[in-house]
Amino acid sequence: MEKIEICLASNNTHKIVELQQMLGDTFLIKTMKDIGCEDDIEEYGTTFEQNSRIKADYIHNLYGLNVIADDSGLEVEALGNRPGVYSARYAGEPTNHQANIEKLLLELDGIENRKARFRTVITLILDNKNYAFEGEVSGKITMELRGDEGFGYDPVFVPDGFEKTFAEMPAALKNQISHRANAITRLLEYLKTKK
Ligand code: IMP
């Protein structure tokens, strides 16, 4: 089948690589750089769904392309689901993953409940129509950083059913079980029903 040309509305290199690995068979993916867009899209929404839609609409309105956008973050039960949509800028702007993790571990110091989950909403704009696909993965926050793979909070997140953090796992395994993997599976299943 001919691949569908689509723009990935993200400047996060790690996310781009992850999504390319999951979507490459179905889509011919263009990054924002490929289409000549160097803008930093302001995420002024208060939910993953809103921010994901804001990013997708931005590219679609300016360039008229099919788009995939993801907005994601970490929700920690003992912190009332913070940092949530503010995960990237938890310790301030610009994004500093190391500082975000340090702040998280400090806030959880002495707290026994380490339950957390990554959530994402992926917006697809295809042939001028919008679709939203959610994904999540539950797990626990470790006491210390472990592993060098991945990005963001990966060194402190152990998914349920595993002992290793996302940062200790091969990328291929994370990409089978992550929140983005769940959402992409739903997206690809939906596309199959459209054929
Ligand atoms: P966004 O790019 O505005 O959606 O922000 C996502 C933020 O959530 C990232 O900067 C990370 O802090 C966090 N995050 C989302 N997905 C992951 C993941 O797969 N691993 C680790 N951190 C993630």
CSV table of C-alpha atoms and ligand atoms in Angstrom, one decimal:
chain,number,residue,atom,x,y,z
A,1,MET,CA,0.0,0.0,0.0
A,2,GLU,CA,1.2,3.5,-0.7
A,3,LYS,CA,2.4,5.4,2.3
A,4,ILE,CA,0.4,8.4,3.6
A,5,GLU,CA,2.5,11.5,3.8
A,6,ILE,CA,2.3,13.1,7.2
A,7,CYS,CA,4.0,15.7,9.3
A,8,LEU,CA,5.0,15.0,12.9
A,9,ALA,CA,4.3,18.1,14.9
A,10,SER,CA,7.1,17.8,17.4
A,11,ASN,CA,10.6,19.2,18.0
A,12,ASN,CA,11.4,16.5,20.5
A,13,THR,CA,14.1,14.4,18.7
A,14,HIS,CA,13.5,11.3,21.0
A,15,LYS,CA,9.7,11.4,20.4
A,16,ILE,CA,10.3,11.8,16.6
A,17,VAL,CA,12.6,8.7,16.6
A,18,GLU,CA,10.1,6.7,18.7
A,19,LEU,CA,7.1,7.6,16.5
A,20,GLN,CA,9.1,7.0,13.3
A,21,GLN,CA,9.9,3.5,14.5
A,22,MET,CA,6.2,2.8,15.2
A,23,LEU,CA,4.6,4.5,12.2
A,24,GLY,CA,7.3,4.2,9.5
A,25,ASP,CA,5.5,1.3,7.7
A,26,THR,CA,2.3,3.2,7.2
A,27,PHE,CA,3.3,6.8,6.9
A,28,LEU,CA,5.9,8.7,5.0
A,29,ILE,CA,6.9,11.0,7.9
A,30,LYS,CA,8.1,14.6,7.5
A,31,THR,CA,9.5,16.3,10.6
A,32,MET,CA,8.8,20.0,11.2
A,33,LYS,CA,12.4,20.7,10.1
A,34,ASP,CA,11.7,18.8,6.8
A,35,ILE,CA,8.8,21.2,6.0
A,36,GLY,CA,10.8,24.3,7.0
A,37,CYS,CA,9.0,25.0,10.2
A,38,GLU,CA,11.2,26.1,13.1
A,39,ASP,CA,8.5,27.5,15.3
A,40,ASP,CA,8.2,26.6,18.9
A,41,ILE,CA,4.4,26.0,19.2
A,42,GLU,CA,3.0,27.5,22.4
A,43,GLU,CA,1.2,24.8,24.4
A,44,TYR,CA,-1.4,27.0,26.2
A,45,GLY,CA,-3.9,24.2,26.9
A,46,THR,CA,-4.6,22.6,30.2
A,47,THR,CA,-5.1,19.0,29.1
A,48,PHE,CA,-3.1,16.6,26.9
A,49,GLU,CA,-6.0,16.5,24.4
A,50,GLN,CA,-6.0,20.3,24.1
A,51,ASN,CA,-2.3,20.6,23.7
A,52,SER,CA,-2.1,17.8,21.2
A,53,ARG,CA,-4.8,19.4,19.1
A,54,ILE,CA,-3.2,22.9,19.4
A,55,LYS,CA,0.1,21.4,17.9
A,56,ALA,CA,-1.7,19.5,15.2
A,57,ASP,CA,-4.0,22.5,14.2
A,58,TYR,CA,-1.0,24.8,14.1
A,59,ILE,CA,0.8,22.8,11.4
A,60,HIS,CA,-2.4,21.9,9.5
A,61,ASN,CA,-3.6,25.5,9.4
A,62,LEU,CA,-0.2,26.9,8.2
A,63,TYR,CA,0.8,24.1,5.8
A,64,GLY,CA,-2.4,22.3,4.9
A,65,LEU,CA,-0.7,18.9,5.6
A,66,ASN,CA,-1.8,15.7,7.3
A,67,VAL,CA,-0.5,15.8,10.8
A,68,ILE,CA,0.3,13.7,13.8
A,69,ALA,CA,0.9,15.4,17.2
A,70,ASP,CA,1.4,14.0,20.6
A,71,ASP,CA,1.1,15.6,24.0
A,72,SER,CA,2.2,13.5,26.9
A,73,GLY,CA,3.4,13.6,30.4
A,74,LEU,CA,3.8,11.9,33.8
A,75,GLU,CA,1.0,11.8,36.4
A,76,VAL,CA,2.1,10.9,39.9
A,77,GLU,CA,-0.7,9.7,42.2
A,78,ALA,CA,0.8,11.0,45.5
A,79,LEU,CA,1.3,14.4,43.8
A,80,GLY,CA,-2.4,14.8,42.7
A,81,ASN,CA,-1.4,13.7,39.2
A,82,ARG,CA,1.3,16.4,38.8
A,83,PRO,CA,3.4,17.2,36.8
A,84,GLY,CA,0.8,16.2,34.1
A,85,VAL,CA,0.7,18.6,31.2
A,86,TYR,CA,3.5,20.5,32.8
A,87,SER,CA,5.9,17.6,32.7
A,88,ALA,CA,8.3,19.1,30.2
A,89,ARG,CA,8.6,22.4,32.2
A,90,TYR,CA,8.2,21.0,35.7
A,91,ALA,CA,11.4,22.6,37.0
A,92,GLY,CA,11.0,25.7,34.7
A,93,GLU,CA,11.8,26.6,31.2
A,94,PRO,CA,13.7,25.7,29.0
A,95,THR,CA,13.1,22.0,29.5
A,96,ASN,CA,15.7,20.4,31.6
A,97,HIS,CA,15.1,16.6,32.1
A,98,GLN,CA,17.7,16.3,34.8
A,99,ALA,CA,16.3,19.2,36.8
A,100,ASN,CA,12.7,17.8,36.4
A,101,ILE,CA,13.8,14.4,37.7
A,102,GLU,CA,15.6,16.0,40.7
A,103,LYS,CA,12.5,18.0,41.6
A,104,LEU,CA,10.3,14.9,41.3
A,105,LEU,CA,12.5,12.8,43.5
A,106,LEU,CA,12.7,15.6,46.1
A,107,GLU,CA,8.9,16.0,46.1
A,108,LEU,CA,8.5,12.2,46.6
A,109,ASP,CA,11.2,12.0,49.3
A,110,GLY,CA,9.8,10.0,52.2
A,111,ILE,CA,6.5,9.2,50.4
A,112,GLU,CA,5.8,5.5,50.1
A,113,ASN,CA,3.2,5.7,47.3
A,114,ARG,CA,5.3,5.7,44.2
A,115,LYS,CA,2.5,5.0,41.7
A,116,ALA,CA,2.6,6.9,38.5
A,117,ARG,CA,1.5,6.7,34.9
A,118,PHE,CA,2.6,8.2,31.6
A,119,ARG,CA,-0.3,9.4,29.5
A,120,THR,CA,-0.5,10.7,25.9
A,121,VAL,CA,-3.1,11.9,23.5
A,122,ILE,CA,-2.2,11.7,19.9
A,123,THR,CA,-4.1,13.9,17.4
A,124,LEU,CA,-4.3,12.7,13.8
A,125,ILE,CA,-5.5,15.2,11.2
A,126,LEU,CA,-6.1,13.2,8.0
A,127,ASP,CA,-7.8,14.5,4.9
A,128,ASN,CA,-9.0,17.5,7.0
A,129,LYS,CA,-10.6,15.4,9.7
A,130,ASN,CA,-9.5,15.2,13.4
A,131,TYR,CA,-9.1,12.1,15.5
A,132,ALA,CA,-7.8,11.7,19.0
A,133,PHE,CA,-6.2,8.5,20.4
A,134,GLU,CA,-5.3,8.0,24.1
A,135,GLY,CA,-2.6,5.8,25.5
A,136,GLU,CA,-1.2,5.2,29.0
A,137,VAL,CA,1.2,3.0,30.9
A,138,SER,CA,1.2,2.5,34.7
A,139,GLY,CA,4.2,2.0,36.9
A,140,LYS,CA,6.2,3.3,39.8
A,141,ILE,CA,8.8,6.0,40.4
A,142,THR,CA,12.2,4.6,41.6
A,143,MET,CA,14.2,6.1,44.4
A,144,GLU,CA,17.2,6.9,42.1
A,145,LEU,CA,18.0,7.3,38.4
A,146,ARG,CA,18.7,4.1,36.5
A,147,GLY,CA,19.8,3.7,32.8
A,148,ASP,CA,20.8,5.9,29.9
A,149,GLU,CA,18.2,5.1,27.2
A,150,GLY,CA,15.2,7.2,26.3
A,151,PHE,CA,14.5,10.6,27.5
A,152,GLY,CA,12.6,12.7,30.1
A,153,TYR,CA,11.5,10.7,33.2
A,154,ASP,CA,12.6,7.3,31.7
A,155,PRO,CA,15.4,6.8,34.2
A,156,VAL,CA,13.0,6.9,37.2
A,157,PHE,CA,9.9,5.0,35.7
A,158,VAL,CA,9.5,1.3,36.0
A,159,PRO,CA,6.4,0.0,34.1
A,160,ASP,CA,4.2,-2.5,35.9
A,161,GLY,CA,5.2,-6.1,35.2
A,162,PHE,CA,8.9,-5.1,34.8
A,163,GLU,CA,11.9,-4.5,37.0
A,164,LYS,CA,13.9,-2.2,34.7
A,165,THR,CA,13.2,1.4,34.2
A,166,PHE,CA,12.3,2.6,30.7
A,167,ALA,CA,15.9,4.0,30.5
A,168,GLU,CA,17.4,0.5,31.2
A,169,MET,CA,15.3,-1.2,28.5
A,170,PRO,CA,16.1,-1.5,24.8
A,171,ALA,CA,14.2,1.1,22.8
A,172,ALA,CA,12.3,-1.7,21.0
A,173,LEU,CA,10.8,-2.9,24.2
A,174,LYS,CA,9.8,0.5,25.5
A,175,ASN,CA,8.2,1.1,22.1
A,176,GLN,CA,6.0,-2.0,22.5
A,177,ILE,CA,4.6,-1.1,25.9
A,178,SER,CA,4.7,2.7,26.2
A,179,HIS,CA,1.8,5.1,26.4
A,180,ARG,CA,2.7,6.2,22.9
A,181,ALA,CA,2.8,2.6,21.7
A,182,ASN,CA,-0.8,2.1,23.1
A,183,ALA,CA,-2.1,5.2,21.4
A,184,ILE,CA,-0.4,4.4,18.1
A,185,THR,CA,-1.8,0.8,18.1
A,186,ARG,CA,-5.3,2.4,18.5
A,187,LEU,CA,-4.5,4.8,15.6
A,188,LEU,CA,-3.3,2.0,13.3
A,189,GLU,CA,-6.3,-0.2,14.2
A,190,TYR,CA,-8.6,2.7,13.3
A,191,LEU,CA,-6.8,3.2,10.0
A,192,LYS,CA,-7.4,-0.4,9.1
A,193,THR,CA,-11.1,-0.1,9.7
A,194,LYS,CA,-11.2,2.9,7.2
A,195,LYS,CA,-9.8,0.9,4.3
B,1,IMP,P1,5.4,17.4,25.4
B,1,IMP,O1,6.5,17.3,24.4
B,1,IMP,O2,4.9,18.8,25.6
B,1,IMP,O3,4.3,16.5,25.2
B,1,IMP,O4,6.0,17.1,26.8
B,1,IMP,C1,6.2,15.8,27.2
B,1,IMP,C2,7.1,15.7,28.4
B,1,IMP,O5,6.5,14.6,29.2
B,1,IMP,C3,8.5,15.3,28.1
B,1,IMP,O6,9.3,16.5,28.1
B,1,IMP,C4,8.9,14.4,29.3
B,1,IMP,O7,9.2,15.2,30.4
B,1,IMP,C5,7.5,13.7,29.6
B,1,IMP,N1,7.4,12.5,28.8
B,1,IMP,C6,6.5,12.2,27.8
B,1,IMP,N2,6.7,11.0,27.3
B,1,IMP,C7,7.7,10.5,28.0
B,1,IMP,C8,8.4,9.2,27.9
B,1,IMP,O8,8.1,8.3,27.0
B,1,IMP,N3,9.5,9.1,28.7
B,1,IMP,C9,9.9,10.0,29.6
B,1,IMP,N4,9.3,11.2,29.7
B,1,IMP,C10,8.2,11.4,28.9
